[in-house]
């Protein structure tokens, strides 16, 4: 079977986009509104949920995040790491952009817009906190939602699994040191114990649970049984995502309504970062003549963020009502619509992209 035929067959085998995924922007918008209204009119309920924590880790948020990412993490097949060499150019771009460029470009954009351009319009006491939230976003490449973005841009399934697996492994060891380095450079104190606890809570434990469930299901009924179970529990990831958004925006409902200018300002460096990283990854893949179905997920994982982790760490380190938590929630606010637009852009420019491959 030729590579073109195999790729076409892989696209044909890609499961259709679910109803929730197709209208994800609509659901996100409704959840943002619902969460904001909850925070405005029932602040006691939001405060009660916010107070439910152990070792500074919020229990409702943690449960929802686990429900959201475990079904997606179950898709990861660590045996797919053997494909790293076959797709080494795309994988190299993914890792270089995610770990050598993205955290530092986010810190640079944050410093330029927050501490220079828009500093006169922001409360001086919160500048460092806003910076911390942006740094947390930039240091956490997408883990869960990248499966959705890859599916939408008809990405190579095994490459997506491989890059997520590699990023998760790297994140376990690199997230805390990179965040600590950038926060230290920004003169922001870093509580190492809470940062490491968050990495364990939101990467190590759910990844371990997901892989244990994957192994047990495949052992019990084989791959078809595993796929059947995964298709049944998969929608709960989207439900948990939406519930998480409602909860997070309920914590920040008052701030969002009372500080629309701050929300708009925080969105600027996040938007610039997302577009810069997406353009950089896509162009580099084209220059190195990487297949389009590999370039798509390679671009998406860098452009999007593991905002679940960023929000959780911001809450743990600085509190629900902090500028850092607000900045990470703004990341959630703009990421989904921007990423959906980027997916459409990648799909629409496929012909332009493949001209470079044919020229080679």
XYZ file of C-alpha atoms in Angstrom:
360
model
C 0.000 0.000 0.000
C 1.453 3.387 -0.983
C 2.009 6.103 1.601
C -0.749 8.238 0.030
C -3.205 5.350 0.109
C -2.256 4.478 3.665
C -2.712 8.081 4.740
C -6.088 8.276 3.013
C -7.140 5.055 4.704
C -6.019 6.422 8.082
C -8.136 9.511 7.494
C -11.084 7.346 6.513
C -10.670 5.362 9.708
C -10.655 8.514 11.850
C -13.785 8.491 13.994
C -16.310 11.222 13.221
C -16.311 14.313 15.363
C -18.849 14.014 18.150
C -21.734 16.430 18.624
C -20.008 17.990 21.639
C -16.704 18.419 19.812
C -18.357 19.927 16.710
C -19.984 22.693 18.751
C -17.305 22.933 21.409
C -16.999 26.709 21.075
C -20.722 27.103 21.800
C -20.562 24.904 24.906
C -17.461 26.688 26.147
C -19.153 30.078 25.729
C -22.248 28.877 27.601
C -20.137 27.433 30.424
C -18.152 30.648 30.738
C -21.395 32.599 31.034
C -22.876 30.085 33.491
C -19.749 30.057 35.654
C -19.490 33.831 35.668
C -23.154 34.181 36.675
C -22.681 31.552 39.391
C -19.764 33.504 40.815
C -21.732 36.749 40.699
C -25.056 35.654 42.133
C -24.102 32.625 44.255
C -20.623 33.513 45.507
C -21.166 31.423 48.642
C -21.443 28.235 46.581
C -18.252 29.058 44.683
C -16.411 29.850 47.918
C -17.585 26.592 49.487
C -16.266 24.585 46.537
C -13.073 26.610 46.581
C -12.492 25.790 50.236
C -12.632 22.021 49.630
C -8.934 21.253 49.429
C -6.228 18.960 50.741
C -2.627 20.131 50.863
C -3.678 23.242 48.891
C -5.082 21.079 46.066
C -8.756 21.764 45.331
C -10.681 18.483 45.399
C -13.567 19.352 43.003
C -11.148 20.753 40.422
C -8.859 17.745 40.810
C -11.681 15.230 40.351
C -12.994 17.031 37.268
C -9.539 17.283 35.735
C -8.932 13.580 36.299
C -12.323 12.757 34.730
C -11.408 14.976 31.800
C -7.922 13.768 30.993
C -7.871 10.094 32.026
C -10.007 8.888 29.050
C -7.713 10.834 26.720
C -4.554 9.611 28.446
C -5.836 6.052 28.007
C -5.298 6.533 24.266
C -1.572 6.855 24.782
C 0.303 3.765 23.699
C 3.851 4.013 24.983
C 4.863 1.293 22.545
C 4.253 3.924 19.861
C 7.484 5.571 20.989
C 9.154 3.248 18.472
C 7.813 5.558 15.752
C 9.868 8.485 17.003
C 12.705 7.748 14.592
C 10.364 7.366 11.610
C 8.858 10.813 12.257
C 12.020 12.298 13.757
C 11.814 15.641 11.928
C 8.277 16.398 13.117
C 9.071 15.091 16.585
C 12.229 17.172 16.778
C 10.261 20.305 15.888
C 7.623 19.452 18.480
C 10.153 19.007 21.276
C 12.267 22.024 20.306
C 9.290 24.365 20.084
C 7.640 23.052 23.258
C 10.653 23.015 25.539
C 13.350 25.285 24.071
C 11.206 28.131 22.740
C 7.631 28.197 24.034
C 8.174 28.747 27.802
C 10.672 31.534 27.142
C 8.685 33.242 24.382
C 5.652 33.304 26.696
C 7.747 34.900 29.424
C 9.034 37.440 26.882
C 5.569 38.296 25.550
C 4.285 38.508 29.111
C 7.065 40.851 30.202
C 6.653 43.080 27.130
C 2.879 43.458 27.312
C 2.253 43.204 31.063
C 5.241 45.017 32.497
C 5.942 47.483 29.664
C 3.103 48.221 27.232
C 0.042 47.837 29.474
C 1.637 48.359 32.899
C -0.024 51.787 33.429
C -3.489 50.183 33.096
C -2.825 47.271 35.484
C -2.628 47.235 39.299
C 1.065 47.392 40.141
C 0.725 44.928 43.010
C -0.613 42.236 40.647
C 1.946 42.462 37.824
C 4.118 39.632 39.170
C 1.057 37.461 39.734
C -0.150 37.989 36.156
C 3.329 37.118 34.922
C 3.310 33.922 36.975
C 0.036 32.798 35.384
C 1.355 33.425 31.889
C 4.573 31.542 32.646
C 2.587 28.556 33.928
C 0.600 28.511 30.674
C 3.712 28.708 28.519
C 5.529 25.913 30.347
C 2.724 23.358 29.915
C 2.259 22.082 26.343
C -1.095 20.492 25.571
C -1.675 16.921 26.746
C -5.393 16.208 26.670
C -7.037 18.515 24.133
C -4.349 17.848 21.514
C -6.199 14.620 20.694
C -9.216 16.723 19.746
C -7.163 19.181 17.689
C -5.314 16.326 15.963
C -8.571 14.616 15.091
C -10.009 17.845 13.693
C -6.980 18.455 11.454
C -6.849 14.805 10.328
C -3.565 14.207 12.100
C -1.504 11.030 12.072
C -2.886 9.047 15.019
C 0.308 7.264 16.083
C 2.384 10.423 15.779
C -0.087 12.228 18.019
C 0.127 9.432 20.579
C 3.900 9.415 20.381
C 4.369 13.148 20.817
C 1.926 13.236 23.732
C 3.716 10.318 25.388
C 7.091 12.013 24.983
C 5.795 15.363 26.184
C 4.244 13.749 29.253
C 7.514 12.047 30.109
C 9.463 15.268 29.648
C 6.865 17.298 31.541
C 7.195 15.106 34.617
C 10.846 16.124 34.904
C 11.022 19.511 33.138
C 7.855 21.412 34.072
C 8.791 22.284 37.644
C 12.438 23.294 36.904
C 11.444 25.475 33.916
C 8.655 27.189 35.868
C 10.973 27.670 38.827
C 13.671 29.142 36.557
C 11.308 31.599 34.868
C 9.547 32.553 38.077
C 12.946 33.049 39.689
C 14.071 35.267 36.841
C 10.844 37.233 37.323
C 11.704 37.564 41.050
C 8.600 35.582 42.053
C 8.987 33.160 44.984
C 8.541 29.481 44.115
C 7.129 26.988 46.657
C 8.759 23.835 45.295
C 6.670 21.454 47.394
C 3.346 22.664 46.009
C 4.676 22.843 42.453
C 5.952 19.271 42.559
C 2.713 18.140 44.219
C 0.758 19.602 41.312
C 2.923 17.773 38.768
C 2.295 14.526 40.625
C -1.434 15.192 40.997
C -2.114 16.285 37.435
C 0.434 14.325 35.390
C 1.927 11.343 37.189
C -1.168 9.975 38.955
C -3.749 10.355 36.141
C -1.253 9.041 33.588
C -0.570 6.010 35.794
C -4.297 5.377 36.315
C -4.991 5.730 32.597
C -2.251 3.314 31.598
C -3.316 0.785 34.251
C -6.908 0.911 32.967
C -5.672 0.565 29.382
C -3.609 -2.505 30.241
C -6.464 -4.115 32.207
C -9.101 -3.516 29.520
C -6.918 -4.828 26.695
C -5.952 -7.851 28.768
C -9.602 -8.530 29.607
C -11.181 -8.198 26.167
C -8.531 -7.290 23.639
C -8.208 -4.139 21.549
C -11.841 -4.163 20.263
C -13.181 -4.286 23.847
C -10.823 -1.469 24.854
C -11.949 0.700 21.934
C -15.604 0.029 22.781
C -15.155 1.043 26.414
C -13.129 4.084 25.390
C -15.861 5.240 23.010
C -18.404 5.009 25.836
C -16.401 6.941 28.416
C -14.850 9.394 25.951
C -17.751 11.902 26.014
C -17.281 12.287 29.760
C -14.011 14.083 29.006
C -15.932 16.869 27.288
C -18.567 16.919 30.059
C -15.814 17.186 32.672
C -14.103 19.929 30.654
C -17.311 21.958 30.558
C -17.968 21.384 34.273
C -14.394 22.461 35.028
C -14.916 25.677 33.071
C -18.097 26.435 35.011
C -16.256 25.876 38.281
C -13.184 27.878 37.325
C -15.165 30.832 36.014
C -17.348 30.795 39.119
C -14.181 31.431 41.145
C -13.369 34.438 38.941
C -16.902 35.620 38.097
C -16.670 38.901 39.985
C -13.189 39.700 38.670
C -14.227 39.011 35.070
C -17.200 41.377 35.229
C -15.459 44.073 37.246
C -12.163 43.949 35.318
C -12.973 43.569 31.593
C -9.997 45.730 30.652
C -7.641 43.444 32.584
C -9.155 40.393 30.885
C -8.574 41.978 27.468
C -5.012 42.942 28.365
C -4.140 39.450 29.620
C -5.554 37.985 26.419
C -3.075 39.939 24.271
C 0.197 38.126 25.174
C -1.603 34.758 25.173
C -2.982 35.420 21.689
C 0.395 36.571 20.352
C 2.071 33.524 21.895
C -0.457 31.092 20.407
C -0.211 32.537 16.894
C 3.589 32.825 17.031
C 4.140 29.249 18.193
C 1.606 27.854 15.691
C 3.168 29.736 12.772
C 6.687 28.745 13.829
C 5.828 25.039 14.139
C 3.859 24.900 10.892
C 6.504 26.710 8.829
C 9.358 24.646 10.296
C 7.512 21.431 9.453
C 6.969 22.658 5.900
C 10.602 23.694 5.508
C 11.738 20.241 6.649
C 9.166 18.586 4.342
C 7.270 16.832 7.102
C 4.020 15.154 6.026
C 0.932 17.308 6.518
C -0.815 14.780 8.762
C 2.234 14.928 11.039
C 2.712 18.691 10.786
C -0.879 19.267 11.960
C -0.595 17.648 15.401
C 3.001 18.861 15.716
C 1.722 22.418 15.312
C -1.312 21.970 17.542
C 0.500 20.579 20.589
C 2.815 23.570 20.741
C 0.153 26.198 20.096
C -2.215 24.906 22.772
C -1.613 24.609 26.506
C -2.163 22.077 29.265
C -4.370 24.723 30.841
C -5.796 22.221 33.323
C -2.359 21.929 34.928
C -1.624 25.648 34.623
C -4.900 26.604 36.319
C -4.428 23.993 39.039
C -0.856 25.062 39.808
C -1.845 28.745 39.810
C -4.606 28.006 42.329
C -2.266 25.920 44.476
C 0.553 28.464 44.443
C -1.303 31.748 44.560
C -4.968 31.113 45.411
C -8.308 31.199 43.617
C -8.626 34.976 43.552
C -5.035 35.670 42.475
C -3.871 37.386 39.315
C -2.075 34.177 38.343
C -5.297 32.167 38.494
C -7.091 34.875 36.511
C -4.388 34.838 33.814
C -4.612 31.065 33.400
C -8.401 31.218 33.215
C -8.085 33.857 30.475
C -5.941 31.278 28.689
C -8.890 28.904 28.809
C -11.195 31.696 27.636
C -9.380 32.329 24.364
C -7.687 28.984 23.676
C -10.629 26.982 22.349
C -11.877 29.502 19.751
C -8.324 30.351 18.662
C -7.358 26.676 18.357
C -10.500 25.914 16.341
C -9.530 28.734 13.980
C -5.986 27.358 13.716
C -7.355 23.888 12.920
C -9.394 25.367 10.076
C -6.327 27.266 8.867
C -4.186 24.111 8.828
C -6.882 22.252 6.887
C -7.448 25.080 4.397
C -3.722 25.540 3.681
C -3.067 21.862 3.038
C -2.611 22.436 -0.720
C -0.145 25.286 -0.093
C 1.703 23.155 2.445
C 2.028 20.136 0.176
C 3.390 22.231 -2.707
C 6.676 22.319 -0.791
C 6.638 18.526 -0.435
C 5.991 18.006 -4.144
C 8.740 20.475 -5.002
C 11.166 18.307 -3.024
